[in-house]
Coordinates of C-alpha atoms in Angstrom, one line a residue:
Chain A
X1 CA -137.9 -133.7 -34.8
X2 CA -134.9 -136.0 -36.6
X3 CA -136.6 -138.2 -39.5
X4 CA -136.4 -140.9 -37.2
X5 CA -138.5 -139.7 -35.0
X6 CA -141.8 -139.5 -37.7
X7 CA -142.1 -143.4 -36.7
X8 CA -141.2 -145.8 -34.0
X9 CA -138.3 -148.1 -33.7
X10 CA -138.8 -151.6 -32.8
X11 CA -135.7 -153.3 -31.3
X12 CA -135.7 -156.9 -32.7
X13 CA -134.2 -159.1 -29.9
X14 CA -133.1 -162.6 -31.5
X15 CA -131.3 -165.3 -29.9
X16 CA -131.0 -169.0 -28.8
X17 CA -133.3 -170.2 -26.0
X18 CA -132.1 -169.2 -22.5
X19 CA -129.7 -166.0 -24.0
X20 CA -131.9 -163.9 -22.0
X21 CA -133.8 -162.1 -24.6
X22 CA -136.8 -161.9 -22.3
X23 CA -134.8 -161.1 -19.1
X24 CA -133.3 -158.1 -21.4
X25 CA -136.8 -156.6 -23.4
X26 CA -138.7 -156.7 -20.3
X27 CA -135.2 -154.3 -18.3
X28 CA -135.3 -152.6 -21.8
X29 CA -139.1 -151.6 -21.6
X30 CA -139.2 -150.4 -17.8
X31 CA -136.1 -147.8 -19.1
X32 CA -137.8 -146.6 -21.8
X33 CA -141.4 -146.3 -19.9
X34 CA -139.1 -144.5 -17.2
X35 CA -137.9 -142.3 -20.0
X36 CA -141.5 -141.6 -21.1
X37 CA -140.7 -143.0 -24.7
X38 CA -143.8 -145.2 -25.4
X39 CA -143.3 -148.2 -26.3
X40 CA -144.8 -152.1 -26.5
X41 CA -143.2 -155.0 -25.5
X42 CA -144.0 -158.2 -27.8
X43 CA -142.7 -161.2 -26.0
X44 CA -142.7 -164.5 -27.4
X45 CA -145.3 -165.8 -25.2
X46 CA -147.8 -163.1 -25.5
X47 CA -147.5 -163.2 -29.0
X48 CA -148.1 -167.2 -29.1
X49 CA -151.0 -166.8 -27.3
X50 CA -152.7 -163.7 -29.0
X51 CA -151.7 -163.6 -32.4
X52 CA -150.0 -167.0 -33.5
X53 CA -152.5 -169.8 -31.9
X54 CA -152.0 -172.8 -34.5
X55 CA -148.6 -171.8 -35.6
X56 CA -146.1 -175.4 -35.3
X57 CA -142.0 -174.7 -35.4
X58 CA -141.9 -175.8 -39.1
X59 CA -139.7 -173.2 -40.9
X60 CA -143.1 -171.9 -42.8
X61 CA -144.5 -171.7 -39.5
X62 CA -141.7 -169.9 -37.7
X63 CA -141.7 -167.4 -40.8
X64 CA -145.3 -166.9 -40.1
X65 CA -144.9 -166.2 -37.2
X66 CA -142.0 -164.0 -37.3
X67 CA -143.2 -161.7 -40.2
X68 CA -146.7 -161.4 -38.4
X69 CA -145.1 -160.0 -35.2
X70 CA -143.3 -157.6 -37.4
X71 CA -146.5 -156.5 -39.1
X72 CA -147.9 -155.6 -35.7
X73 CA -144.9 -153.7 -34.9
X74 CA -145.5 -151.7 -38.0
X75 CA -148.9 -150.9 -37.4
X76 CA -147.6 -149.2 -33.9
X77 CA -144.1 -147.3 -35.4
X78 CA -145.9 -146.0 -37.8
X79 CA -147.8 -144.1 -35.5
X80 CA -145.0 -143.5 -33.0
X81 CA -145.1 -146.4 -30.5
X82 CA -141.9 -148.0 -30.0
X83 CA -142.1 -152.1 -29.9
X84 CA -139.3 -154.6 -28.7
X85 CA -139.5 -158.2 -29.8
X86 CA -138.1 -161.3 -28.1
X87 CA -138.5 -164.0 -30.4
X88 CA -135.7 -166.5 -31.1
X89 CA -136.4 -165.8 -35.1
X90 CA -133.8 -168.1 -36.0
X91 CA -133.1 -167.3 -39.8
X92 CA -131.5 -164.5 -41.1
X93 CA -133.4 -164.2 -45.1
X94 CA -137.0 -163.7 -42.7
X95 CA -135.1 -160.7 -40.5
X96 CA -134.0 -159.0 -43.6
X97 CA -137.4 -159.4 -45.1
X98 CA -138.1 -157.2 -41.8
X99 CA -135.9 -154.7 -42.4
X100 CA -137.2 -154.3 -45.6
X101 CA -140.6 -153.5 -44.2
X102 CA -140.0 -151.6 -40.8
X103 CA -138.1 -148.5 -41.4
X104 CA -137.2 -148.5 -37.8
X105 CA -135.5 -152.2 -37.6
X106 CA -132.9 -152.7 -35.1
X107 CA -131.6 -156.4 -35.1
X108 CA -130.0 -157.1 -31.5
X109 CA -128.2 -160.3 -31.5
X110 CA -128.6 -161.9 -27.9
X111 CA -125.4 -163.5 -28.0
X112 CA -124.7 -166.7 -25.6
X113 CA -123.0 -169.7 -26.9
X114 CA -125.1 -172.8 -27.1
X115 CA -123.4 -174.3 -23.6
X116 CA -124.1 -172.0 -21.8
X117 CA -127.5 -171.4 -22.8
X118 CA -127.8 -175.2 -21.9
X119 CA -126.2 -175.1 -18.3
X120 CA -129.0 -171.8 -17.6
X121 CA -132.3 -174.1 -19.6
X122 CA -134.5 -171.8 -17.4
X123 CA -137.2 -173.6 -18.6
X124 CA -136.0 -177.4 -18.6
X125 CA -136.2 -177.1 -22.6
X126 CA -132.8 -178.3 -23.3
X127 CA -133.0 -181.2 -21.7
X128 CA -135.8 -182.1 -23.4
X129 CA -134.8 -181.5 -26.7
X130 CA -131.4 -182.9 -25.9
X131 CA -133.5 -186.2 -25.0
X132 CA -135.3 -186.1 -28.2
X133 CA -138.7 -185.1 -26.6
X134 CA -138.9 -181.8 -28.4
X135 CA -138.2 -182.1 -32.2
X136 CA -137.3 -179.0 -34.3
X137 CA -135.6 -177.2 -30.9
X138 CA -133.6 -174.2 -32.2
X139 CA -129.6 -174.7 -31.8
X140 CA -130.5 -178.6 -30.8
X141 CA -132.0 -179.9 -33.9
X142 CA -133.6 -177.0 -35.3
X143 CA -130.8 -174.0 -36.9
X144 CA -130.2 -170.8 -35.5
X145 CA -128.6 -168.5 -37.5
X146 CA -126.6 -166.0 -36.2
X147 CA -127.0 -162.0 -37.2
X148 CA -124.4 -161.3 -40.1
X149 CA -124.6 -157.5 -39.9
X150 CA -126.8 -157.0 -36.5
X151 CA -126.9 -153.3 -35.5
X152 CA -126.3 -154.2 -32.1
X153 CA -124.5 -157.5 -30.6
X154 CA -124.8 -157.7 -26.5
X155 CA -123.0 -160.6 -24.4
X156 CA -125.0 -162.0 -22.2
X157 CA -122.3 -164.3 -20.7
X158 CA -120.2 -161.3 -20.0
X159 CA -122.2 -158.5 -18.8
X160 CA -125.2 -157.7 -17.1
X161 CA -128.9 -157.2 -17.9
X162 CA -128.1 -153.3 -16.6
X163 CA -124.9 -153.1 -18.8
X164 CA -126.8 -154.4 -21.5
X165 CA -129.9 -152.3 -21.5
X166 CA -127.3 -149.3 -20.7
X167 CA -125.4 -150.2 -23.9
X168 CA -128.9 -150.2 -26.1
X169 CA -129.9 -147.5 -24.8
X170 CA -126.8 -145.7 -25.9
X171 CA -127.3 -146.9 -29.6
X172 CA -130.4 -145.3 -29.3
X173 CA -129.5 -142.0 -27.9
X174 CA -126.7 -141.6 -30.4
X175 CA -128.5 -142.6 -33.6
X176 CA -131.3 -139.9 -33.0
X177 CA -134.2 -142.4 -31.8
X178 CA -134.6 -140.8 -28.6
X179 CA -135.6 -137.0 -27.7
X180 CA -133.3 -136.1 -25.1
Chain B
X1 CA -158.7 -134.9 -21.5
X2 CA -161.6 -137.1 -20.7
X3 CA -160.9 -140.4 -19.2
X4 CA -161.8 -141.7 -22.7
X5 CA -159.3 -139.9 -24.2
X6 CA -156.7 -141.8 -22.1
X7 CA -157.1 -144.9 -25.0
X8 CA -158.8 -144.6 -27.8
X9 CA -161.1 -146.3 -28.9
X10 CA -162.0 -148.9 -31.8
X11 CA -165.2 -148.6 -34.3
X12 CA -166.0 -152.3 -35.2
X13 CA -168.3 -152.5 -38.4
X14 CA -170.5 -156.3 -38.4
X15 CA -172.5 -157.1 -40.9
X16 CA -173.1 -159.4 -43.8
X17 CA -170.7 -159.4 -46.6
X18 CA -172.0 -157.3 -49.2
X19 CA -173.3 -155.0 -46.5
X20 CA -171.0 -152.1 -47.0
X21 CA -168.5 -152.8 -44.1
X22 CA -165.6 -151.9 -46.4
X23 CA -166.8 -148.9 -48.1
X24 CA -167.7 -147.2 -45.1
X25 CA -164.8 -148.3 -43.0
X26 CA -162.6 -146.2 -45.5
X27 CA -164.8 -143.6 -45.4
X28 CA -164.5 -143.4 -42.2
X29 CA -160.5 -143.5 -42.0
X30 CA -160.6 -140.4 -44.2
X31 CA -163.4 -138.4 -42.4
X32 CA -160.8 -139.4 -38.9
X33 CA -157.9 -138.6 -40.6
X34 CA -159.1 -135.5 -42.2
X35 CA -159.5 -134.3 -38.6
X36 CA -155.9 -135.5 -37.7
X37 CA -157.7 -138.4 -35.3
X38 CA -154.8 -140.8 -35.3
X39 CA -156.1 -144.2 -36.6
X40 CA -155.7 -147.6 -38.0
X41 CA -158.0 -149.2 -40.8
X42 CA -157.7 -153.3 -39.8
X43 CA -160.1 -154.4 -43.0
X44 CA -160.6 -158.1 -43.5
X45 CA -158.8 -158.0 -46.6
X46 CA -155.1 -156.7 -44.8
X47 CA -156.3 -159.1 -41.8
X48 CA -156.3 -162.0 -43.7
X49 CA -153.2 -161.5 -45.5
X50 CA -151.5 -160.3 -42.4
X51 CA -152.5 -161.7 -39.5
X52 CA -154.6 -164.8 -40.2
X53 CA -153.2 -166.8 -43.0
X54 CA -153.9 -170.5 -42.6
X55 CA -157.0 -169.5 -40.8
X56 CA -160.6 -171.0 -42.1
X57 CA -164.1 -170.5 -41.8
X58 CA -164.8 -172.8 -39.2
X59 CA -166.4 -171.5 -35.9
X60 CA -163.7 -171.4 -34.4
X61 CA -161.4 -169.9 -36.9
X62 CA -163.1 -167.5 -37.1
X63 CA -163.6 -166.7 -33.3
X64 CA -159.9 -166.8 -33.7
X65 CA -159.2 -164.5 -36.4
X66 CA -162.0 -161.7 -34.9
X67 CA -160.1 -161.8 -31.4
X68 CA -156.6 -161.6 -32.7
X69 CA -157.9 -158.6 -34.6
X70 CA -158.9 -157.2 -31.1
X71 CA -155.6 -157.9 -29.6
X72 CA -154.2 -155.9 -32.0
X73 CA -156.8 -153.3 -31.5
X74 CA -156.3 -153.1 -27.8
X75 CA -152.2 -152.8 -28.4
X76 CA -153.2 -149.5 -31.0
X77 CA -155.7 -148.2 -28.3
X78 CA -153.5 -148.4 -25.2
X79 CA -151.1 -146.3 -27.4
X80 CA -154.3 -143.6 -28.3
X81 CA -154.5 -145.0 -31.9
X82 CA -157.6 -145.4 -32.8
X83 CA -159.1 -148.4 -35.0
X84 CA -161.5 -149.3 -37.7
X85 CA -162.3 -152.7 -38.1
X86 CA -164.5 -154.3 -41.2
X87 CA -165.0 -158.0 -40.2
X88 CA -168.2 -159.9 -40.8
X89 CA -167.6 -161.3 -37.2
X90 CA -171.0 -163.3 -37.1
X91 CA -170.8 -164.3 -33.9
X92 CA -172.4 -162.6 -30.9
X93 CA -170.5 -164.0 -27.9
X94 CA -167.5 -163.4 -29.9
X95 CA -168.8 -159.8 -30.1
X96 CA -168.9 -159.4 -25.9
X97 CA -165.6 -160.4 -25.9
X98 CA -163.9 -157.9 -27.4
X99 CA -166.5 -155.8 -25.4
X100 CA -164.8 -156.9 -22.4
X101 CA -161.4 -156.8 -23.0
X102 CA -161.4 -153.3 -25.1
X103 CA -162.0 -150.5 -23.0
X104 CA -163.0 -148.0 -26.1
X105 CA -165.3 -150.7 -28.0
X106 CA -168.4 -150.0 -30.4
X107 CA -170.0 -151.9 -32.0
X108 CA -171.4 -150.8 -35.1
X109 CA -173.8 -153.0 -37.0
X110 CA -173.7 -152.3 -40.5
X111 CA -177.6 -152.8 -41.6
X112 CA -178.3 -154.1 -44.9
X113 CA -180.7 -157.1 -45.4
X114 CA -179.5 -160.1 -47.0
X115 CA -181.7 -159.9 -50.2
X116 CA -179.7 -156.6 -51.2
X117 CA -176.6 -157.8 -50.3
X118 CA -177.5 -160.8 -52.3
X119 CA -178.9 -158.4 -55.4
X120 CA -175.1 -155.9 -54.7
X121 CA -172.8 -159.1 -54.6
X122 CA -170.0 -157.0 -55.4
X123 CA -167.4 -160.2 -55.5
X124 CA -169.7 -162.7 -56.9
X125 CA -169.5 -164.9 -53.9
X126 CA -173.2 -164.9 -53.1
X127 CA -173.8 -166.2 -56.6
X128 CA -171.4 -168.7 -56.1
X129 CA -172.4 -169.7 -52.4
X130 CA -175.6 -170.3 -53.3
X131 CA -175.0 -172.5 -56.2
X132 CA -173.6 -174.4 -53.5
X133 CA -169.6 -173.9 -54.5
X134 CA -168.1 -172.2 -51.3
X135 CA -169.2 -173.9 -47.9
X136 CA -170.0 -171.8 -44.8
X137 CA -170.7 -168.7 -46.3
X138 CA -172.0 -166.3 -43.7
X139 CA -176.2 -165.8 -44.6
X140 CA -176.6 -168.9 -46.6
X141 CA -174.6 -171.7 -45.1
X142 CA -173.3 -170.3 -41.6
X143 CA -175.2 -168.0 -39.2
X144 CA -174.9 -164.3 -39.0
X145 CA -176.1 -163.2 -35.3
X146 CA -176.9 -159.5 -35.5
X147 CA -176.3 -157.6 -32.9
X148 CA -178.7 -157.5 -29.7
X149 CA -177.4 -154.5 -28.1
X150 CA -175.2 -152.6 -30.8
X151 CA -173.6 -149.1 -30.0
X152 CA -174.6 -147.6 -33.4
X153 CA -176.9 -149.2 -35.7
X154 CA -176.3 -147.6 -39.6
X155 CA -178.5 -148.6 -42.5
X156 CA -176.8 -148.8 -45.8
X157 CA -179.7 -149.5 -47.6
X158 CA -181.5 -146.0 -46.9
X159 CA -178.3 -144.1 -46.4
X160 CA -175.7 -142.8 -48.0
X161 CA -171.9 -143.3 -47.3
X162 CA -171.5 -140.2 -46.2
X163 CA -174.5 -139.7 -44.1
X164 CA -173.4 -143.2 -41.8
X165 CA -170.2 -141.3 -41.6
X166 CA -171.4 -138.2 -40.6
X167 CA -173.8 -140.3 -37.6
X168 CA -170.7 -142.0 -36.6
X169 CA -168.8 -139.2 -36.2
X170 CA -172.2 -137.8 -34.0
X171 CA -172.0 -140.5 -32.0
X172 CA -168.3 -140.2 -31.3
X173 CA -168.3 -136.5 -30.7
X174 CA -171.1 -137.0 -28.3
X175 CA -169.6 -139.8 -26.4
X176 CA -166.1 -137.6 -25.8
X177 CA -164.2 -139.4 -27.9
X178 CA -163.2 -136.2 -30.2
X179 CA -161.4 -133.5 -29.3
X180 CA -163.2 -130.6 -30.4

């Protein structure tokens, strides 16, 4: 057993809206339950509903949010359960704060420029926000700021969910997170 | 491996502040730990901090903060982590809830009558609660529901620490939830 492997990763998935950070965790979670590696997927609609009822989009509030989810995922690496998040967690100062706490932190930039993101609006959101209905939209009128030093990047535009979840998987394998 | 043993399960300690919910639920965690039972100690104090900052003592907030606790509980269970929770969790209904959506559920009513807890008052908060200074304070301003039906019933005021340990671990023994 490598060091690594006395506590759980959690693959952090951040991201504009529409990069495909859910599309990705949920591929990413059926090849790891495949692989037998246990692991929890925290997606950001579960976790609004379950653990951050009353939380606004206020940068307080996103913090909140953020840093609670990663609490969660500490509570589960610390006994060996794996966790991948997909939460847009736009600033950078709140995802080092949890790499600080979660010895097992890997920060996956979702990356997809801000057009395209708006051509795909799977869920109509951008054009919303882009007619001023929804204030404090991330990349519209609310920042996102990209990973400086993310341990992974993947390219949504230019590869597939498969390539993507392939690529992961190979950063895992090769830094000693998963028992082959 | 019993069926049980395929989640674990999560020992939830009501009662009345002042009752001993805390004590116990640490003396539990070592007793479990001791015996390399994999488990989680979710005390209101970590909660709070953690989990449920903004969050009041209004009914609701407080239905709000017990069943995020439970979420929580059900994502350590499904992994076979087991839990210990210390909430005052007043509320009855609120109770049957996490009965119903966590499979390995006990409810343990920690048993202390509210005269001793008012004579312990280990925080002063009874003293100031009833001089009137903190509002909807569980046993003088806002209800406490005990338990109709609880799993385990331990008395705090004729038992010792270690002997509501050693019933609780009876009870869990006897129910299959230890592996001898």
């Amino acid at each position: 057993m490598t060091p690594h492997q006395r506590h759980g990763f959690t693959c952090w998935l951040t991201g504009l809206s529409g990069a495909g950070k859910s599309t990705l965790a949920l591929a990413l979670n059926e090849a790891l339950q495949a692989r037998q590696v246990a692991c929890e997927l925290l997606d950001g609609d579960v976790v609004r509903t379950n653990l951050s009822k009353g939380l606004g989009f206020s940068k307080e509030d996103r913090d909140t949010n953020v840093l609670r989810v990663g609490f969660v995922c500490g509570l589960l690496n610390k006994h060996q359960v794996n966790t991948i998040v997909a939460l847009i967690s736009p600033y950078q100062a709140t995802r080092d704060k949890l790499r600080d706490f979660l010895p097992g932190f890997i920060e996956i930039y979702v990356n997809c420029s801000l057009e395209v993101c708006i051509q795909r609006d799977p869920k109509g959101l951008y054009k919303k926000a882009l007619a001023g209905e929804i204030p404090k939209f991330t990349g519209i009128s609310d920042p996102y700021e990209a990973p400086i030093a993310p341990d992974i990047v993947v390219d949504t535009e230019r590869f597939t969910v498969e390539e993507s979840v392939q690529q992961i998987l190979g950063y895992l394998s090769e830094n000693g997170w998963l028992r082959e």
